[in-house]
PDB file of C-alpha atoms in Angstrom:
ATOM      1  CA  MET A 129      39.011 -25.311 -46.282  1.00  0.00           C
ATOM      2  CA  LYS A 130      39.009 -21.760 -44.974  1.00  0.00           C
ATOM      3  CA  ARG A 131      36.296 -20.806 -47.465  1.00  0.00           C
ATOM      4  CA  HIS A 132      33.997 -23.482 -46.104  1.00  0.00           C
ATOM      5  CA  LEU A 133      34.524 -22.455 -42.477  1.00  0.00           C
ATOM      6  CA  LEU A 134      33.960 -18.746 -43.069  1.00  0.00           C
ATOM      7  CA  PRO A 135      30.149 -18.976 -43.577  1.00  0.00           C
ATOM      8  CA  LEU A 136      29.896 -21.301 -40.620  1.00  0.00           C
ATOM      9  CA  ALA A 137      31.919 -18.908 -38.436  1.00  0.00           C
ATOM     10  CA  LEU A 138      29.783 -15.952 -39.551  1.00  0.00           C
ATOM     11  CA  ALA A 139      26.556 -17.850 -38.857  1.00  0.00           C
ATOM     12  CA  LEU A 140      27.842 -18.801 -35.434  1.00  0.00           C
ATOM     13  CA  ALA A 141      28.870 -15.198 -34.652  1.00  0.00           C
ATOM     14  CA  VAL A 142      25.488 -13.863 -35.746  1.00  0.00           C
ATOM     15  CA  GLY A 143      23.698 -16.523 -33.720  1.00  0.00           C
ATOM     16  CA  ILE A 144      25.683 -15.656 -30.607  1.00  0.00           C
ATOM     17  CA  GLY A 145      25.158 -11.932 -31.223  1.00  0.00           C
ATOM     18  CA  ILE A 146      21.393 -12.328 -31.512  1.00  0.00           C
ATOM     19  CA  GLY A 147      21.015 -14.570 -28.505  1.00  0.00           C
ATOM     20  CA  GLY A 148      23.761 -12.851 -26.490  1.00  0.00           C
ATOM     21  CA  THR A 149      23.470 -10.298 -23.765  1.00  0.00           C
ATOM     22  CA  ILE A 150      21.120  -7.347 -23.949  1.00  0.00           C
ATOM     23  CA  PRO A 151      22.560  -3.863 -23.320  1.00  0.00           C
ATOM     24  CA  SER A 152      22.026  -2.765 -19.698  1.00  0.00           C
ATOM     25  CA  ALA A 153      19.620   0.108 -20.508  1.00  0.00           C
ATOM     26  CA  GLN A 154      17.410  -2.252 -22.477  1.00  0.00           C
ATOM     27  CA  ALA A 155      17.641  -4.917 -19.789  1.00  0.00           C
ATOM     28  CA  ALA A 156      16.634  -2.419 -17.096  1.00  0.00           C
ATOM     29  CA  SER A 157      13.552  -1.304 -19.016  1.00  0.00           C
ATOM     30  CA  ILE A 158      12.553  -4.913 -19.707  1.00  0.00           C
ATOM     31  CA  ALA A 159      12.986  -5.823 -16.030  1.00  0.00           C
ATOM     32  CA  ALA A 160      10.968  -2.800 -14.919  1.00  0.00           C
ATOM     33  CA  THR A 161       8.176  -3.685 -17.331  1.00  0.00           C
ATOM     34  CA  GLN A 162       8.047  -7.268 -16.147  1.00  0.00           C
ATOM     35  CA  ALA A 163       8.313  -6.358 -12.445  1.00  0.00           C
ATOM     36  CA  ALA A 164       5.656  -3.605 -12.536  1.00  0.00           C
ATOM     37  CA  PRO A 165       2.402  -4.988 -11.139  1.00  0.00           C
ATOM     38  CA  ASP A 166      -0.838  -4.426 -12.950  1.00  0.00           C
ATOM     39  CA  PRO A 167      -2.801  -1.660 -11.148  1.00  0.00           C
ATOM     40  CA  ALA A 168      -6.120  -3.330 -11.944  1.00  0.00           C
ATOM     41  CA  VAL A 169      -4.977  -6.570 -10.315  1.00  0.00           C
ATOM     42  CA  GLN A 170      -3.699  -4.658  -7.280  1.00  0.00           C
ATOM     43  CA  LEU A 171      -7.047  -2.884  -6.924  1.00  0.00           C
ATOM     44  CA  ARG A 172      -8.978  -6.154  -7.246  1.00  0.00           C
ATOM     45  CA  ASN A 173      -6.773  -7.731  -4.583  1.00  0.00           C
ATOM     46  CA  ALA A 174      -7.284  -4.754  -2.259  1.00  0.00           C
ATOM     47  CA  ILE A 175     -11.064  -4.993  -2.714  1.00  0.00           C
ATOM     48  CA  ASP A 176     -10.970  -8.726  -1.976  1.00  0.00           C
ATOM     49  CA  HIS A 177      -8.981  -8.088   1.198  1.00  0.00           C
ATOM     50  CA  LEU A 178     -11.513  -5.460   2.297  1.00  0.00           C
ATOM     51  CA  ARG A 179     -14.466  -7.727   1.549  1.00  0.00           C
ATOM     52  CA  HIS A 180     -12.926 -10.497   3.641  1.00  0.00           C
ATOM     53  CA  ASN A 181     -12.028  -8.016   6.417  1.00  0.00           C
ATOM     54  CA  ASP A 182      -8.364  -8.985   6.076  1.00  0.00           C
ATOM     55  CA  LEU A 183      -6.710  -5.713   7.019  1.00  0.00           C
ATOM     56  CA  VAL A 184      -3.254  -7.215   7.519  1.00  0.00           C
ATOM     57  CA  SER A 185      -3.187  -8.514   3.948  1.00  0.00           C
ATOM     58  CA  LEU A 186      -4.598  -5.215   2.689  1.00  0.00           C
ATOM     59  CA  VAL A 187      -1.817  -3.192   4.290  1.00  0.00           C
ATOM     60  CA  GLN A 188       0.791  -5.734   3.215  1.00  0.00           C
ATOM     61  CA  SER A 189      -0.382  -5.606  -0.403  1.00  0.00           C
ATOM     62  CA  MET A 190      -0.477  -1.797  -0.492  1.00  0.00           C
ATOM     63  CA  LEU A 191       3.015  -1.175   0.934  1.00  0.00           C
ATOM     64  CA  PRO A 192       6.432  -2.071  -0.405  1.00  0.00           C
ATOM     65  CA  PRO A 193       8.023  -4.895   1.598  1.00  0.00           C
ATOM     66  CA  ALA A 194      10.620  -2.609   3.235  1.00  0.00           C
ATOM     67  CA  LYS A 195       7.948  -0.151   4.418  1.00  0.00           C
ATOM     68  CA  TYR A 196       5.780  -2.979   5.713  1.00  0.00           C
ATOM     69  CA  GLN A 197       8.703  -4.394   7.705  1.00  0.00           C
ATOM     70  CA  MET A 198       9.396  -0.916   9.127  1.00  0.00           C
ATOM     71  CA  LEU A 199       5.738  -0.492  10.082  1.00  0.00           C
ATOM     72  CA  GLN A 200       5.631  -3.917  11.680  1.00  0.00           C
ATOM     73  CA  GLY A 201       8.803  -3.208  13.662  1.00  0.00           C
ATOM     74  CA  ALA A 202       7.471   0.133  14.909  1.00  0.00           C
ATOM     75  CA  TYR A 203       4.230  -1.566  15.957  1.00  0.00           C
ATOM     76  CA  GLU A 204       6.114  -4.232  17.925  1.00  0.00           C
ATOM     77  CA  ILE A 205       8.225  -1.616  19.706  1.00  0.00           C
ATOM     78  CA  LYS A 206       5.171   0.441  20.663  1.00  0.00           C
ATOM     79  CA  ARG A 207       3.213  -2.661  21.675  1.00  0.00           C
ATOM     80  CA  ASN A 208       5.894  -3.747  24.117  1.00  0.00           C
ATOM     81  CA  GLU A 209       5.855  -0.408  25.965  1.00  0.00           C
ATOM     82  CA  PRO A 210       3.938  -0.660  29.248  1.00  0.00           C
ATOM     83  CA  LEU A 211       0.689   1.300  29.574  1.00  0.00           C
ATOM     84  CA  SER A 212       0.592   4.090  32.106  1.00  0.00           C
ATOM     85  CA  ASP A 213      -2.364   4.991  34.304  1.00  0.00           C
ATOM     86  CA  ASP A 214      -2.837   8.167  32.247  1.00  0.00           C
ATOM     87  CA  ASP A 215      -3.152   6.059  29.085  1.00  0.00           C
ATOM     88  CA  ARG A 216      -5.762   3.858  30.743  1.00  0.00           C
ATOM     89  CA  GLU A 217      -7.758   6.896  31.940  1.00  0.00           C
ATOM     90  CA  GLU A 218      -7.612   8.519  28.508  1.00  0.00           C
ATOM     91  CA  PHE A 219      -8.869   5.322  26.867  1.00  0.00           C
ATOM     92  CA  ALA A 220     -11.693   4.879  29.391  1.00  0.00           C
ATOM     93  CA  GLU A 221     -12.765   8.510  28.938  1.00  0.00           C
ATOM     94  CA  GLY A 222     -12.690   8.354  25.123  1.00  0.00           C
ATOM     95  CA  PHE A 223     -14.441   4.987  24.954  1.00  0.00           C
ATOM     96  CA  GLY A 224     -16.989   6.156  27.515  1.00  0.00           C
ATOM     97  CA  ARG A 225     -18.048   8.966  25.184  1.00  0.00           C
ATOM     98  CA  PHE A 226     -19.212   6.375  22.640  1.00  0.00           C
ATOM     99  CA  THR A 227     -20.816   3.945  25.099  1.00  0.00           C
ATOM    100  CA  ALA A 228     -22.700   6.421  27.284  1.00  0.00           C
ATOM    101  CA  PRO A 229     -26.537   6.111  27.282  1.00  0.00           C
ATOM    102  CA  ASP A 230     -26.933   9.522  25.609  1.00  0.00           C
ATOM    103  CA  ALA A 231     -23.804   9.262  23.426  1.00  0.00           C
ATOM    104  CA  VAL A 232     -25.612  10.114  20.187  1.00  0.00           C
ATOM    105  CA  ASP A 233     -27.103  13.299  21.629  1.00  0.00           C
ATOM    106  CA  GLN A 234     -23.779  14.396  23.122  1.00  0.00           C
ATOM    107  CA  LEU A 235     -21.848  13.722  19.921  1.00  0.00           C
ATOM    108  CA  MET A 236     -24.439  15.503  17.772  1.00  0.00           C
ATOM    109  CA  ALA A 237     -24.392  18.504  20.129  1.00  0.00           C
ATOM    110  CA  GLU A 238     -20.634  18.637  19.629  1.00  0.00           C
ATOM    111  CA  ILE A 239     -20.748  18.142  15.842  1.00  0.00           C
ATOM    112  CA  GLU A 240     -23.745  20.357  14.894  1.00  0.00           C
ATOM    113  CA  PRO A 241     -21.930  23.710  15.325  1.00  0.00           C
ATOM    114  CA  LYS A 242     -19.097  22.443  13.145  1.00  0.00           C
ATOM    115  CA  LEU A 243     -21.569  21.304  10.474  1.00  0.00           C
ATOM    116  CA  ASP A 244     -23.383  24.652  10.569  1.00  0.00           C
ATOM    117  CA  LYS A 245     -20.073  26.406  10.029  1.00  0.00           C
ATOM    118  CA  ALA A 246     -19.106  24.097   7.141  1.00  0.00           C
ATOM    119  CA  ARG A 247     -22.423  24.174   5.241  1.00  0.00           C
ATOM    120  CA  PRO A 248     -21.960  27.606   3.610  1.00  0.00           C
ATOM    121  CA  GLN A 249     -18.436  26.663   2.523  1.00  0.00           C
ATOM    122  CA  ALA A 250     -19.539  23.469   0.759  1.00  0.00           C
ATOM    123  CA  GLU A 251     -22.311  24.428  -1.630  1.00  0.00           C
ATOM    124  CA  GLY A 252     -24.019  21.425  -3.180  1.00  0.00           C
ATOM    125  CA  ALA A 253     -22.577  19.012  -0.618  1.00  0.00           C
ATOM    126  CA  ILE A 254     -24.853  16.981   1.590  1.00  0.00           C
ATOM    127  CA  LEU A 255     -23.982  17.953   5.166  1.00  0.00           C
TER     128      LEU A 255
END
């Protein structure tokens, strides 16, 4: 009787050993491989978000969930702060620079000296 049960016991032990648990180092590498997103898919998703002008989804897809939650929390805190008169003046002044009738001429007058200074440093670049 014992001789008949021995092969059965060995087969059962081998079957359990094969289908049993995986060592933790192996399991960690398998989990990391399965959890790692495909960079090509991530890039395609980012491009789709940009094409549809969905900046919230773009940022959400590019950041880890914990960082996104932190960013969202910081935004909410800053958004709930009241605006001061200085903030309003600074915004009106900055926005006025872009909406003035001669805004292009003023901005180019400000930028041209910087471009002239940068041109010799960037040979072959279109400036």
